PDB file of C-alpha atoms in Angstrom:
ATOM      1  CA  MET A   1      12.797  75.802 -10.720  1.00  0.00           C
ATOM      2  CA  GLN A   2      11.348  75.405 -14.212  1.00  0.00           C
ATOM      3  CA  GLY A   3       7.714  74.724 -15.053  1.00  0.00           C
ATOM      4  CA  ILE A   4       5.448  74.560 -18.111  1.00  0.00           C
ATOM      5  CA  ILE A   5       2.992  77.449 -18.065  1.00  0.00           C
ATOM      6  CA  GLN A   6      -0.315  78.045 -19.836  1.00  0.00           C
ATOM      7  CA  GLN A   7      -0.804  81.811 -20.153  1.00  0.00           C
ATOM      8  CA  ASN A   8      -3.919  81.879 -22.358  1.00  0.00           C
ATOM      9  CA  TYR A   9      -6.336  79.722 -24.355  1.00  0.00           C
ATOM     10  CA  GLN A  10      -4.362  79.820 -27.608  1.00  0.00           C
ATOM     11  CA  GLY A  11      -3.447  76.153 -27.531  1.00  0.00           C
ATOM     12  CA  ILE A  12      -0.273  74.076 -27.468  1.00  0.00           C
ATOM     13  CA  GLU A  13       1.902  76.569 -29.347  1.00  0.00           C
ATOM     14  CA  ALA A  14       1.333  79.213 -26.660  1.00  0.00           C
ATOM     15  CA  LEU A  15       2.904  77.142 -23.857  1.00  0.00           C
ATOM     16  CA  GLN A  16       5.977  78.620 -22.162  1.00  0.00           C
ATOM     17  CA  ILE A  17       8.822  77.256 -20.026  1.00  0.00           C
ATOM     18  CA  LYS A  18       9.297  79.679 -17.135  1.00  0.00           C
ATOM     19  CA  SER A  19      11.001  79.927 -13.757  1.00  0.00           C
ATOM     20  CA  ILE A  20       8.558  79.545 -10.876  1.00  0.00           C
ATOM     21  CA  GLU A  21       8.882  79.501  -7.091  1.00  0.00           C
ATOM     22  CA  GLU A  22       9.176  76.155  -5.369  1.00  0.00           C
ATOM     23  CA  GLY A  23       6.920  77.035  -2.451  1.00  0.00           C
ATOM     24  CA  PRO A  24       7.678  76.610   1.270  1.00  0.00           C
ATOM     25  CA  LEU A  25       7.880  73.324   3.143  1.00  0.00           C
ATOM     26  CA  THR A  26       4.742  73.128   5.287  1.00  0.00           C
ATOM     27  CA  PRO A  27       3.792  70.525   7.937  1.00  0.00           C
ATOM     28  CA  LEU A  28       1.772  68.633   5.294  1.00  0.00           C
ATOM     29  CA  SER A  29       4.339  68.934   2.494  1.00  0.00           C
ATOM     30  CA  VAL A  30       6.057  66.109   0.681  1.00  0.00           C
ATOM     31  CA  MET A  31       8.719  67.605  -1.595  1.00  0.00           C
ATOM     32  CA  ILE A  32       9.260  65.415  -4.656  1.00  0.00           C
ATOM     33  CA  ARG A  33      11.950  65.661  -7.317  1.00  0.00           C
ATOM     34  CA  ASN A  34       9.775  65.221 -10.392  1.00  0.00           C
ATOM     35  CA  LYS A  35      10.870  62.676 -13.024  1.00  0.00           C
ATOM     36  CA  PHE A  36       7.850  62.006 -15.238  1.00  0.00           C
ATOM     37  CA  VAL A  37       4.598  63.705 -16.238  1.00  0.00           C
ATOM     38  CA  PRO A  38       2.100  61.979 -18.562  1.00  0.00           C
ATOM     39  CA  VAL A  39       0.868  63.922 -21.604  1.00  0.00           C
ATOM     40  CA  LEU A  40      -2.941  63.852 -21.404  1.00  0.00           C
ATOM     41  CA  PRO A  41      -5.826  65.116 -23.565  1.00  0.00           C
ATOM     42  CA  TYR A  42      -6.815  66.956 -20.379  1.00  0.00           C
ATOM     43  CA  ASP A  43      -3.796  69.217 -20.987  1.00  0.00           C
ATOM     44  CA  TRP A  44      -4.358  70.329 -24.589  1.00  0.00           C
ATOM     45  CA  GLN A  45      -8.127  70.572 -24.108  1.00  0.00           C
ATOM     46  CA  THR A  46      -7.531  72.943 -21.179  1.00  0.00           C
ATOM     47  CA  GLU A  47      -4.993  74.898 -23.247  1.00  0.00           C
ATOM     48  CA  SER A  48      -7.521  75.467 -26.028  1.00  0.00           C
ATOM     49  CA  GLY A  49     -10.350  76.436 -23.660  1.00  0.00           C
ATOM     50  CA  ALA A  50     -12.415  73.329 -24.424  1.00  0.00           C
ATOM     51  CA  LEU A  51     -12.852  72.434 -20.740  1.00  0.00           C
ATOM     52  CA  THR A  52     -13.766  75.817 -19.289  1.00  0.00           C
ATOM     53  CA  GLU A  53     -17.247  74.636 -18.282  1.00  0.00           C
ATOM     54  CA  ILE A  54     -16.096  71.581 -16.345  1.00  0.00           C
ATOM     55  CA  ARG A  55     -12.623  72.846 -15.364  1.00  0.00           C
ATOM     56  CA  PRO A  56     -12.638  76.607 -14.764  1.00  0.00           C
ATOM     57  CA  VAL A  57      -9.113  77.876 -14.069  1.00  0.00           C
ATOM     58  CA  GLN A  58      -7.540  81.243 -13.354  1.00  0.00           C
ATOM     59  CA  LEU A  59      -4.639  81.785 -15.739  1.00  0.00           C
ATOM     60  CA  PRO A  60      -1.687  81.542 -15.756  1.00  0.00           C
ATOM     61  CA  ILE A  61      -1.396  77.954 -14.524  1.00  0.00           C
ATOM     62  CA  VAL A  62       1.157  75.167 -14.435  1.00  0.00           C
ATOM     63  CA  ILE A  63      -0.116  72.440 -16.754  1.00  0.00           C
ATOM     64  CA  GLY A  64      -0.259  68.737 -15.986  1.00  0.00           C
ATOM     65  CA  TYR A  65      -2.020  66.490 -13.509  1.00  0.00           C
ATOM     66  CA  GLY A  66      -0.055  63.333 -12.784  1.00  0.00           C
ATOM     67  CA  PHE A  67       3.595  63.020 -11.728  1.00  0.00           C
ATOM     68  CA  GLY A  68       6.169  60.441 -10.726  1.00  0.00           C
ATOM     69  CA  GLY A  69       9.295  61.232  -8.766  1.00  0.00           C
ATOM     70  CA  ILE A  70      11.552  60.740  -5.737  1.00  0.00           C
ATOM     71  CA  VAL A  71      10.719  62.140  -2.288  1.00  0.00           C
ATOM     72  CA  GLU A  72      13.434  64.488  -0.982  1.00  0.00           C
ATOM     73  CA  GLN A  73      11.835  66.174   2.053  1.00  0.00           C
ATOM     74  CA  VAL A  74       8.744  65.850   4.224  1.00  0.00           C
ATOM     75  CA  GLY A  75       6.921  68.184   6.614  1.00  0.00           C
ATOM     76  CA  ARG A  76       6.496  67.233  10.263  1.00  0.00           C
ATOM     77  CA  LEU A  77       2.985  65.820   9.686  1.00  0.00           C
ATOM     78  CA  ARG A  78       4.093  63.457   6.889  1.00  0.00           C
ATOM     79  CA  HIS A  79       5.921  60.208   7.590  1.00  0.00           C
ATOM     80  CA  SER A  80       9.715  60.377   7.345  1.00  0.00           C
ATOM     81  CA  SER A  81       9.806  56.888   5.782  1.00  0.00           C
ATOM     82  CA  LEU A  82       8.682  58.547   2.547  1.00  0.00           C
ATOM     83  CA  ILE A  83      12.110  60.142   2.059  1.00  0.00           C
ATOM     84  CA  GLY A  84      13.900  58.419  -0.818  1.00  0.00           C
ATOM     85  CA  GLN A  85      10.763  56.591  -1.959  1.00  0.00           C
ATOM     86  CA  ARG A  86       9.612  56.438  -5.583  1.00  0.00           C
ATOM     87  CA  VAL A  87       6.074  57.805  -5.710  1.00  0.00           C
ATOM     88  CA  ILE A  88       3.335  58.671  -8.178  1.00  0.00           C
ATOM     89  CA  GLY A  89       0.499  61.053  -7.559  1.00  0.00           C
ATOM     90  CA  MET A  90      -1.836  63.789  -8.684  1.00  0.00           C
ATOM     91  CA  GLN A  91      -1.275  67.529  -8.389  1.00  0.00           C
ATOM     92  CA  PRO A  92      -4.550  69.335  -9.247  1.00  0.00           C
ATOM     93  CA  ASN A  93      -2.829  72.745  -9.344  1.00  0.00           C
ATOM     94  CA  GLY A  94      -0.286  71.590 -11.943  1.00  0.00           C
ATOM     95  CA  SER A  95       2.376  68.855 -12.083  1.00  0.00           C
ATOM     96  CA  ALA A  96       4.622  69.932 -14.979  1.00  0.00           C
ATOM     97  CA  GLN A  97       7.413  71.395 -12.859  1.00  0.00           C
ATOM     98  CA  GLU A  98      10.745  70.222 -11.523  1.00  0.00           C
ATOM     99  CA  VAL A  99       9.704  69.947  -7.875  1.00  0.00           C
ATOM    100  CA  ILE A 100       6.274  68.904  -6.587  1.00  0.00           C
ATOM    101  CA  ASN A 101       5.066  70.218  -3.217  1.00  0.00           C
ATOM    102  CA  ASN A 102       2.398  67.606  -2.470  1.00  0.00           C
ATOM    103  CA  LYS A 103       0.131  68.521   0.450  1.00  0.00           C
ATOM    104  CA  ILE A 104      -2.726  66.030   0.001  1.00  0.00           C
ATOM    105  CA  PRO A 105      -1.798  62.596   1.438  1.00  0.00           C
ATOM    106  CA  PRO A 106      -4.519  60.597  -0.409  1.00  0.00           C
ATOM    107  CA  LEU A 107      -3.079  61.714  -3.774  1.00  0.00           C
ATOM    108  CA  LEU A 108       0.326  60.066  -3.269  1.00  0.00           C
ATOM    109  CA  PHE A 109       1.240  56.386  -3.789  1.00  0.00           C
ATOM    110  CA  LYS A 110       4.463  54.425  -3.472  1.00  0.00           C
ATOM    111  CA  ALA A 111       5.525  52.594  -6.615  1.00  0.00           C
ATOM    112  CA  PRO A 112       6.030  48.857  -5.983  1.00  0.00           C
ATOM    113  CA  ASP A 113       9.610  47.591  -6.206  1.00  0.00           C
ATOM    114  CA  GLN A 114       8.716  45.476  -9.247  1.00  0.00           C
ATOM    115  CA  VAL A 115       7.422  48.480 -11.223  1.00  0.00           C
ATOM    116  CA  THR A 116       9.542  51.235 -12.771  1.00  0.00           C
ATOM    117  CA  LEU A 117       8.522  54.820 -12.076  1.00  0.00           C
ATOM    118  CA  ALA A 118       7.862  55.403 -15.781  1.00  0.00           C
ATOM    119  CA  ASP A 119       5.555  52.385 -15.915  1.00  0.00           C
ATOM    120  CA  ALA A 120       3.726  53.389 -12.736  1.00  0.00           C
ATOM    121  CA  ILE A 121       2.962  56.939 -13.894  1.00  0.00           C
ATOM    122  CA  THR A 122       1.029  55.635 -16.908  1.00  0.00           C
ATOM    123  CA  LEU A 123      -1.726  54.661 -14.469  1.00  0.00           C
ATOM    124  CA  ILE A 124      -2.533  58.350 -13.957  1.00  0.00           C
ATOM    125  CA  GLY A 125      -4.943  59.454 -16.673  1.00  0.00           C
ATOM    126  CA  GLY A 126      -4.780  55.965 -18.204  1.00  0.00           C
ATOM    127  CA  ALA A 127      -5.623  52.883 -16.165  1.00  0.00           C
ATOM    128  CA  ASP A 128      -7.484  54.956 -13.562  1.00  0.00           C
ATOM    129  CA  ALA A 129      -9.866  56.316 -16.217  1.00  0.00           C
ATOM    130  CA  ALA A 130     -10.295  52.805 -17.615  1.00  0.00           C
ATOM    131  CA  LEU A 131     -11.087  51.303 -14.212  1.00  0.00           C
ATOM    132  CA  HIS A 132     -13.529  54.119 -13.484  1.00  0.00           C
ATOM    133  CA  ALA A 133     -15.396  53.420 -16.725  1.00  0.00           C
ATOM    134  CA  ILE A 134     -15.589  49.715 -15.956  1.00  0.00           C
ATOM    135  CA  LYS A 135     -17.022  50.434 -12.514  1.00  0.00           C
ATOM    136  CA  VAL A 136     -19.553  52.969 -13.787  1.00  0.00           C
ATOM    137  CA  LEU A 137     -20.845  50.556 -16.445  1.00  0.00           C
ATOM    138  CA  GLN A 138     -20.746  47.632 -13.992  1.00  0.00           C
ATOM    139  CA  ILE A 139     -18.991  45.435 -16.536  1.00  0.00           C
ATOM    140  CA  GLN A 140     -19.815  41.722 -16.314  1.00  0.00           C
ATOM    141  CA  SER A 141     -18.453  38.656 -18.096  1.00  0.00           C
ATOM    142  CA  THR A 142     -21.634  38.594 -20.212  1.00  0.00           C
ATOM    143  CA  ASP A 143     -20.945  42.051 -21.683  1.00  0.00           C
ATOM    144  CA  THR A 144     -19.653  42.806 -25.160  1.00  0.00           C
ATOM    145  CA  VAL A 145     -17.932  46.193 -25.037  1.00  0.00           C
ATOM    146  CA  LEU A 146     -16.957  48.424 -27.960  1.00  0.00           C
ATOM    147  CA  VAL A 147     -13.899  50.572 -27.172  1.00  0.00           C
ATOM    148  CA  THR A 148     -13.003  53.662 -29.223  1.00  0.00           C
ATOM    149  CA  GLY A 149      -9.404  54.908 -29.237  1.00  0.00           C
ATOM    150  CA  ALA A 150      -8.262  51.415 -28.276  1.00  0.00           C
ATOM    151  CA  SER A 151      -4.537  52.019 -28.857  1.00  0.00           C
ATOM    152  CA  GLY A 152      -4.321  55.168 -26.702  1.00  0.00           C
ATOM    153  CA  GLY A 153      -3.221  55.668 -23.113  1.00  0.00           C
ATOM    154  CA  VAL A 154      -6.686  54.813 -21.763  1.00  0.00           C
ATOM    155  CA  GLY A 155      -7.725  52.318 -24.425  1.00  0.00           C
ATOM    156  CA  THR A 156      -4.716  50.040 -23.932  1.00  0.00           C
ATOM    157  CA  TYR A 157      -5.583  49.636 -20.262  1.00  0.00           C
ATOM    158  CA  LEU A 158      -9.318  49.353 -21.013  1.00  0.00           C
ATOM    159  CA  ILE A 159      -8.777  46.290 -23.176  1.00  0.00           C
ATOM    160  CA  GLN A 160      -6.711  44.563 -20.500  1.00  0.00           C
ATOM    161  CA  LEU A 161      -9.038  45.397 -17.604  1.00  0.00           C
ATOM    162  CA  LEU A 162     -12.115  44.420 -19.603  1.00  0.00           C
ATOM    163  CA  LYS A 163     -10.550  41.048 -20.372  1.00  0.00           C
ATOM    164  CA  LEU A 164      -9.706  40.564 -16.690  1.00  0.00           C
ATOM    165  CA  ALA A 165     -13.424  41.133 -16.015  1.00  0.00           C
ATOM    166  CA  GLY A 166     -14.250  38.439 -18.562  1.00  0.00           C
ATOM    167  CA  ALA A 167     -15.914  40.742 -21.101  1.00  0.00           C
ATOM    168  CA  THR A 168     -15.767  40.410 -24.880  1.00  0.00           C
ATOM    169  CA  VAL A 169     -13.914  43.383 -26.409  1.00  0.00           C
ATOM    170  CA  ILE A 170     -14.457  44.990 -29.811  1.00  0.00           C
ATOM    171  CA  ALA A 171     -11.681  47.523 -30.373  1.00  0.00           C
ATOM    172  CA  LEU A 172     -11.488  50.439 -32.817  1.00  0.00           C
ATOM    173  CA  ALA A 173      -7.964  51.279 -33.958  1.00  0.00           C
ATOM    174  CA  SER A 174      -6.074  52.566 -36.987  1.00  0.00           C
ATOM    175  CA  ALA A 175      -4.813  50.199 -39.672  1.00  0.00           C
ATOM    176  CA  GLU A 176      -1.244  50.365 -38.366  1.00  0.00           C
ATOM    177  CA  ASN A 177      -2.321  49.537 -34.794  1.00  0.00           C
ATOM    178  CA  GLN A 178      -4.459  46.473 -35.532  1.00  0.00           C
ATOM    179  CA  ALA A 179      -1.849  43.913 -34.448  1.00  0.00           C
ATOM    180  CA  PHE A 180      -0.826  46.010 -31.441  1.00  0.00           C
ATOM    181  CA  VAL A 181      -4.390  46.158 -30.106  1.00  0.00           C
ATOM    182  CA  ARG A 182      -5.013  42.471 -30.777  1.00  0.00           C
ATOM    183  CA  GLN A 183      -1.918  41.603 -28.718  1.00  0.00           C
ATOM    184  CA  LEU A 184      -3.477  43.446 -25.775  1.00  0.00           C
ATOM    185  CA  GLY A 185      -6.342  40.949 -25.823  1.00  0.00           C
ATOM    186  CA  ALA A 186      -9.082  42.445 -27.996  1.00  0.00           C
ATOM    187  CA  ASP A 187     -11.412  39.766 -29.352  1.00  0.00           C
ATOM    188  CA  SER A 188     -12.015  41.656 -32.595  1.00  0.00           C
ATOM    189  CA  VAL A 189     -10.389  44.786 -34.011  1.00  0.00           C
ATOM    190  CA  LEU A 190     -12.091  47.171 -36.430  1.00  0.00           C
ATOM    191  CA  ASN A 191     -10.256  49.658 -38.648  1.00  0.00           C
ATOM    192  CA  TYR A 192     -11.718  53.121 -38.075  1.00  0.00           C
ATOM    193  CA  GLU A 193      -9.977  54.342 -41.247  1.00  0.00           C
ATOM    194  CA  ALA A 194     -12.085  51.997 -43.419  1.00  0.00           C
ATOM    195  CA  ASP A 195     -15.853  51.549 -43.888  1.00  0.00           C
ATOM    196  CA  LEU A 196     -16.969  51.291 -40.275  1.00  0.00           C
ATOM    197  CA  ALA A 197     -20.686  50.928 -41.055  1.00  0.00           C
ATOM    198  CA  THR A 198     -19.993  47.696 -42.964  1.00  0.00           C
ATOM    199  CA  GLN A 199     -17.621  46.454 -40.267  1.00  0.00           C
ATOM    200  CA  PHE A 200     -20.244  47.127 -37.590  1.00  0.00           C
ATOM    201  CA  SER A 201     -22.901  45.203 -39.519  1.00  0.00           C
ATOM    202  CA  ASN A 202     -20.571  42.220 -39.985  1.00  0.00           C
ATOM    203  CA  ASN A 203     -19.471  42.110 -36.353  1.00  0.00           C
ATOM    204  CA  SER A 204     -21.150  41.017 -33.142  1.00  0.00           C
ATOM    205  CA  GLN A 205     -23.519  43.452 -31.398  1.00  0.00           C
ATOM    206  CA  PRO A 206     -22.049  45.240 -28.360  1.00  0.00           C
ATOM    207  CA  ASN A 207     -24.317  46.100 -25.463  1.00  0.00           C
ATOM    208  CA  LYS A 208     -21.963  48.713 -24.003  1.00  0.00           C
ATOM    209  CA  VAL A 209     -19.628  51.341 -25.469  1.00  0.00           C
ATOM    210  CA  ILE A 210     -16.686  53.062 -23.766  1.00  0.00           C
ATOM    211  CA  ASP A 211     -15.640  56.125 -25.753  1.00  0.00           C
ATOM    212  CA  THR A 212     -12.170  57.610 -25.180  1.00  0.00           C
ATOM    213  CA  VAL A 213     -12.143  59.773 -28.333  1.00  0.00           C
ATOM    214  CA  GLY A 214     -15.122  62.133 -28.066  1.00  0.00           C
ATOM    215  CA  GLN A 215     -15.870  62.460 -31.789  1.00  0.00           C
ATOM    216  CA  GLN A 216     -19.557  63.205 -32.350  1.00  0.00           C
ATOM    217  CA  ALA A 217     -19.598  61.704 -35.859  1.00  0.00           C
ATOM    218  CA  LEU A 218     -18.158  58.419 -34.596  1.00  0.00           C
ATOM    219  CA  LEU A 219     -20.654  58.219 -31.738  1.00  0.00           C
ATOM    220  CA  GLN A 220     -23.460  58.970 -34.209  1.00  0.00           C
ATOM    221  CA  LEU A 221     -22.374  56.118 -36.464  1.00  0.00           C
ATOM    222  CA  ILE A 222     -22.134  53.715 -33.531  1.00  0.00           C
ATOM    223  CA  SER A 223     -25.590  54.744 -32.314  1.00  0.00           C
ATOM    224  CA  THR A 224     -27.247  54.303 -35.718  1.00  0.00           C
ATOM    225  CA  SER A 225     -25.502  50.965 -36.375  1.00  0.00           C
ATOM    226  CA  TYR A 226     -26.744  49.140 -33.297  1.00  0.00           C
ATOM    227  CA  GLY A 227     -29.840  48.639 -31.171  1.00  0.00           C
ATOM    228  CA  SER A 228     -29.871  48.795 -27.382  1.00  0.00           C
ATOM    229  CA  LEU A 229     -26.663  50.364 -26.040  1.00  0.00           C
ATOM    230  CA  ARG A 230     -25.234  51.947 -22.923  1.00  0.00           C
ATOM    231  CA  ILE A 231     -22.684  54.544 -24.056  1.00  0.00           C
ATOM    232  CA  LEU A 232     -20.158  56.007 -21.629  1.00  0.00           C
ATOM    233  CA  SER A 233     -17.775  58.717 -22.821  1.00  0.00           C
ATOM    234  CA  LEU A 234     -14.621  59.811 -21.027  1.00  0.00           C
ATOM    235  CA  SER A 235     -14.021  62.580 -23.572  1.00  0.00           C
ATOM    236  CA  THR A 236     -17.236  64.404 -24.494  1.00  0.00           C
ATOM    237  CA  THR A 237     -19.974  65.638 -22.196  1.00  0.00           C
ATOM    238  CA  ASP A 238     -22.862  65.740 -24.690  1.00  0.00           C
ATOM    239  CA  PHE A 239     -24.309  63.259 -27.150  1.00  0.00           C
ATOM    240  CA  LEU A 240     -27.890  62.404 -28.088  1.00  0.00           C
ATOM    241  CA  PRO A 241     -28.402  58.718 -29.027  1.00  0.00           C
ATOM    242  CA  THR A 242     -30.509  58.099 -32.115  1.00  0.00           C
ATOM    243  CA  LYS A 243     -32.480  54.993 -31.123  1.00  0.00           C
ATOM    244  CA  PRO A 244     -34.798  53.896 -28.303  1.00  0.00           C
ATOM    245  CA  GLY A 245     -33.105  51.710 -25.714  1.00  0.00           C
ATOM    246  CA  GLN A 246     -29.863  53.654 -25.909  1.00  0.00           C
ATOM    247  CA  ASP A 247     -28.521  55.889 -23.153  1.00  0.00           C
ATOM    248  CA  PHE A 248     -25.481  58.146 -22.923  1.00  0.00           C
ATOM    249  CA  ARG A 249     -23.492  59.555 -20.042  1.00  0.00           C
ATOM    250  CA  PHE A 250     -20.194  61.323 -19.488  1.00  0.00           C
ATOM    251  CA  SER A 251     -18.116  60.527 -16.432  1.00  0.00           C
ATOM    252  CA  ASN A 252     -14.629  61.323 -15.135  1.00  0.00           C
ATOM    253  CA  GLY A 253     -14.788  60.451 -11.422  1.00  0.00           C
ATOM    254  CA  SER A 254     -12.190  59.070  -9.017  1.00  0.00           C
ATOM    255  CA  ILE A 255     -11.384  55.416  -8.346  1.00  0.00           C
ATOM    256  CA  GLY A 256     -10.274  56.180  -4.782  1.00  0.00           C
ATOM    257  CA  ILE A 257      -7.181  55.081  -2.866  1.00  0.00           C
ATOM    258  CA  GLY A 258      -8.123  51.413  -3.134  1.00  0.00           C
ATOM    259  CA  GLY A 259      -8.456  51.673  -6.893  1.00  0.00           C
ATOM    260  CA  TYR A 260      -4.911  52.977  -7.341  1.00  0.00           C
ATOM    261  CA  GLN A 261      -3.507  50.382  -4.966  1.00  0.00           C
ATOM    262  CA  HIS A 262      -5.311  47.688  -6.947  1.00  0.00           C
ATOM    263  CA  LEU A 263      -3.884  48.950 -10.255  1.00  0.00           C
ATOM    264  CA  LEU A 264      -0.348  49.132  -8.860  1.00  0.00           C
ATOM    265  CA  GLN A 265      -0.705  45.553  -7.665  1.00  0.00           C
ATOM    266  CA  LEU A 266      -1.920  44.439 -11.097  1.00  0.00           C
ATOM    267  CA  LEU A 267       1.164  46.063 -12.647  1.00  0.00           C
ATOM    268  CA  ALA A 268       3.465  44.539 -10.046  1.00  0.00           C
ATOM    269  CA  THR A 269       2.080  41.041 -10.701  1.00  0.00           C
ATOM    270  CA  GLN A 270       2.113  41.579 -14.486  1.00  0.00           C
ATOM    271  CA  GLN A 271      -1.625  41.024 -14.827  1.00  0.00           C
ATOM    272  CA  ILE A 272      -1.666  44.264 -16.817  1.00  0.00           C
ATOM    273  CA  LYS A 273       1.150  46.048 -18.612  1.00  0.00           C
ATOM    274  CA  ASP A 274       1.754  49.609 -19.660  1.00  0.00           C
ATOM    275  CA  ASP A 275       2.699  50.855 -23.105  1.00  0.00           C
ATOM    276  CA  ILE A 276       4.927  53.922 -23.375  1.00  0.00           C
ATOM    277  CA  GLN A 277       4.956  55.320 -26.897  1.00  0.00           C
ATOM    278  CA  ALA A 278       7.757  57.855 -26.359  1.00  0.00           C
ATOM    279  CA  THR A 279       9.397  60.123 -23.816  1.00  0.00           C
ATOM    280  CA  TYR A 280      10.413  63.748 -24.346  1.00  0.00           C
ATOM    281  CA  SER A 281      12.214  66.292 -22.224  1.00  0.00           C
ATOM    282  CA  PHE A 282       9.775  68.753 -20.677  1.00  0.00           C
ATOM    283  CA  GLU A 283      11.354  71.452 -22.865  1.00  0.00           C
ATOM    284  CA  ASP A 284       9.847  69.557 -25.835  1.00  0.00           C
ATOM    285  CA  VAL A 285       6.324  69.669 -24.407  1.00  0.00           C
ATOM    286  CA  LYS A 286       4.879  71.173 -27.600  1.00  0.00           C
ATOM    287  CA  LYS A 287       6.255  68.322 -29.712  1.00  0.00           C
ATOM    288  CA  GLY A 288       5.015  65.690 -27.256  1.00  0.00           C
ATOM    289  CA  GLN A 289       1.521  67.156 -27.063  1.00  0.00           C
ATOM    290  CA  MET A 290       1.211  67.622 -30.823  1.00  0.00           C
ATOM    291  CA  ILE A 291       2.187  64.000 -31.474  1.00  0.00           C
ATOM    292  CA  ALA A 292      -0.197  62.718 -28.796  1.00  0.00           C
ATOM    293  CA  LYS A 293      -3.027  64.865 -30.158  1.00  0.00           C
ATOM    294  CA  ASN A 294      -2.594  64.373 -33.905  1.00  0.00           C
ATOM    295  CA  GLU A 295      -0.870  61.042 -34.554  1.00  0.00           C
ATOM    296  CA  HIS A 296      -1.859  57.405 -34.028  1.00  0.00           C
ATOM    297  CA  SER A 297      -1.121  56.399 -30.451  1.00  0.00           C
ATOM    298  CA  GLN A 298       0.442  53.293 -28.988  1.00  0.00           C
ATOM    299  CA  GLY A 299       0.045  53.929 -25.285  1.00  0.00           C
ATOM    300  CA  ARG A 300       1.157  57.026 -23.396  1.00  0.00           C
ATOM    301  CA  ILE A 301       3.683  59.789 -24.088  1.00  0.00           C
ATOM    302  CA  LEU A 302       5.696  61.008 -21.084  1.00  0.00           C
ATOM    303  CA  LEU A 303       7.612  64.199 -20.352  1.00  0.00           C
ATOM    304  CA  THR A 304      10.855  63.812 -18.393  1.00  0.00           C
ATOM    305  CA  PHE A 305      12.366  66.226 -15.893  1.00  0.00           C
TER     306      PHE A 305
END
């Protein structure tokens, strides 16, 4: 079978499509014909060596984390009712390959009948990160939350989940994505391509910040523009706030089985919706990653197998 391989730390352009072994069917195996893999910052940051401290790997590796596909075979310790089911899941040792040999039952979830497989896979590395941030910050209806990268794969879900929690949302987005982000429910939308310092001073004061971008200069401007703040970043591990009464933390933990089941139910009942910017064949992984990394986002980019 074919897979996308990272051989070194020379970035996106060094990725290769190679033949790899499928691996044997074990008692704990669920063999899945892969259909979709989300393109995540996690991928290109690993490829450039930016995550070596928090994600040490032994190269070469198959890239990718989330997947969505159809179950074809199961080992004797996995339930036969899974065969033929549409599932999403996580594969910590790499998901960007044609067949997934999933051996960890808690990392596999059936997609509800009302939800397409493409829609469901956007939860991985998107809504799950958003829900984790909301839980870590203990978001309440009295909170006003500033969201950076509001039009991206995490930000789009953050806005919706924050509004479900009753919070007031201030969203940062590019000029071309202002209307898109407002449609998701943001109470106010600021243009990060214009004079942000003036926009901050003319807008309401947030008490919490959820950062999905990881740009030090942006965090510095936010810190100096406001008073008391709790800043949570999903993208950078280090930042020193400039004022008393401000604290910073990085977090990327799990939401657990119940968290994923909750998100799938929210999708199934249309309380939240996904936004898929584009899909590319896995052979076009370099194009997909470059667009996701360098261009203005409107949701998530997927690779198809």
